[in-house]
Amino acid sequence: MKDGRVVAQGAPRDIVDEALIKEVYGLEAGLLPAPGAGSPVVVPRARSGADV
């Protein structure tokens, strides 16, 4: 959900992608499959100039 509306509906492995994370959270991120079930794990990308 974003701003009180449903943005996507379905199984996480089917709907969660980098574009959806960016749209909903404003976050640049990559996705990795979780061991076992393969559900997406969100991995934020470092911002340029950010302390690492």
PDB file of C-alpha atoms in Angstrom:
ATOM      1  CA  MET A   1       0.000   0.000   0.000  1.00  0.00           C
ATOM      2  CA  LYS A   2       1.015   3.566  -0.626  1.00  0.00           C
ATOM      3  CA  ASP A   3      -0.972   6.628   0.352  1.00  0.00           C
ATOM      4  CA  GLY A   4      -3.901   4.424   1.350  1.00  0.00           C
ATOM      5  CA  ARG A   5      -4.159   2.516  -1.926  1.00  0.00           C
ATOM      6  CA  VAL A   6      -3.149  -0.965  -2.992  1.00  0.00           C
ATOM      7  CA  VAL A   7      -0.153  -0.755  -5.330  1.00  0.00           C
ATOM      8  CA  ALA A   8       0.269  -4.459  -6.091  1.00  0.00           C
ATOM      9  CA  GLN A   9      -1.452  -7.665  -5.154  1.00  0.00           C
ATOM     10  CA  GLY A  10      -0.214 -11.242  -5.280  1.00  0.00           C
ATOM     11  CA  ALA A  11       2.500 -13.500  -3.943  1.00  0.00           C
ATOM     12  CA  PRO A  12       5.664 -11.580  -2.985  1.00  0.00           C
ATOM     13  CA  ARG A  13       7.837 -13.600  -5.370  1.00  0.00           C
ATOM     14  CA  ASP A  14       5.462 -12.609  -8.199  1.00  0.00           C
ATOM     15  CA  ILE A  15       5.035  -8.893  -7.508  1.00  0.00           C
ATOM     16  CA  VAL A  16       8.025  -7.533  -5.595  1.00  0.00           C
ATOM     17  CA  ASP A  17      10.653  -6.115  -7.915  1.00  0.00           C
ATOM     18  CA  GLU A  18      13.063  -3.173  -7.932  1.00  0.00           C
ATOM     19  CA  ALA A  19      10.518  -0.867  -9.579  1.00  0.00           C
ATOM     20  CA  LEU A  20       7.865  -1.613  -6.925  1.00  0.00           C
ATOM     21  CA  ILE A  21      10.312  -0.971  -4.067  1.00  0.00           C
ATOM     22  CA  LYS A  22      11.279   2.338  -5.690  1.00  0.00           C
ATOM     23  CA  GLU A  23       7.651   3.372  -6.230  1.00  0.00           C
ATOM     24  CA  VAL A  24       6.402   2.488  -2.735  1.00  0.00           C
ATOM     25  CA  TYR A  25       9.429   3.340  -0.576  1.00  0.00           C
ATOM     26  CA  GLY A  26      11.554   5.611  -2.788  1.00  0.00           C
ATOM     27  CA  LEU A  27      14.422   3.178  -2.213  1.00  0.00           C
ATOM     28  CA  GLU A  28      17.008   1.975  -4.700  1.00  0.00           C
ATOM     29  CA  ALA A  29      17.452  -1.698  -3.905  1.00  0.00           C
ATOM     30  CA  GLY A  30      18.323  -5.066  -5.311  1.00  0.00           C
ATOM     31  CA  LEU A  31      16.502  -8.310  -4.622  1.00  0.00           C
ATOM     32  CA  LEU A  32      17.883 -11.688  -3.665  1.00  0.00           C
ATOM     33  CA  PRO A  33      15.932 -14.933  -3.281  1.00  0.00           C
ATOM     34  CA  ALA A  34      15.603 -16.105   0.328  1.00  0.00           C
ATOM     35  CA  PRO A  35      16.983 -19.582   0.962  1.00  0.00           C
ATOM     36  CA  GLY A  36      14.287 -22.220   0.801  1.00  0.00           C
ATOM     37  CA  ALA A  37      11.086 -20.493  -0.252  1.00  0.00           C
ATOM     38  CA  GLY A  38      12.730 -18.055  -2.674  1.00  0.00           C
ATOM     39  CA  SER A  39      10.739 -15.085  -1.396  1.00  0.00           C
ATOM     40  CA  PRO A  40      12.440 -11.790  -2.246  1.00  0.00           C
ATOM     41  CA  VAL A  41      14.870 -10.243   0.208  1.00  0.00           C
ATOM     42  CA  VAL A  42      15.304  -6.487  -0.285  1.00  0.00           C
ATOM     43  CA  VAL A  43      18.913  -5.280  -0.219  1.00  0.00           C
ATOM     44  CA  PRO A  44      19.204  -1.474  -0.154  1.00  0.00           C
ATOM     45  CA  ARG A  45      21.839   0.058  -2.407  1.00  0.00           C
ATOM     46  CA  ALA A  46      24.261   2.527  -0.878  1.00  0.00           C
ATOM     47  CA  ARG A  47      23.597   6.130  -1.790  1.00  0.00           C
ATOM     48  CA  SER A  48      26.454   7.850  -3.552  1.00  0.00           C
ATOM     49  CA  GLY A  49      28.519   9.713  -0.994  1.00  0.00           C
ATOM     50  CA  ALA A  50      27.028   7.713   1.850  1.00  0.00           C
ATOM     51  CA  ASP A  51      29.272   6.429   4.611  1.00  0.00           C
ATOM     52  CA  VAL A  52      29.867   2.729   4.235  1.00  0.00           C
TER      53      VAL A  52
END
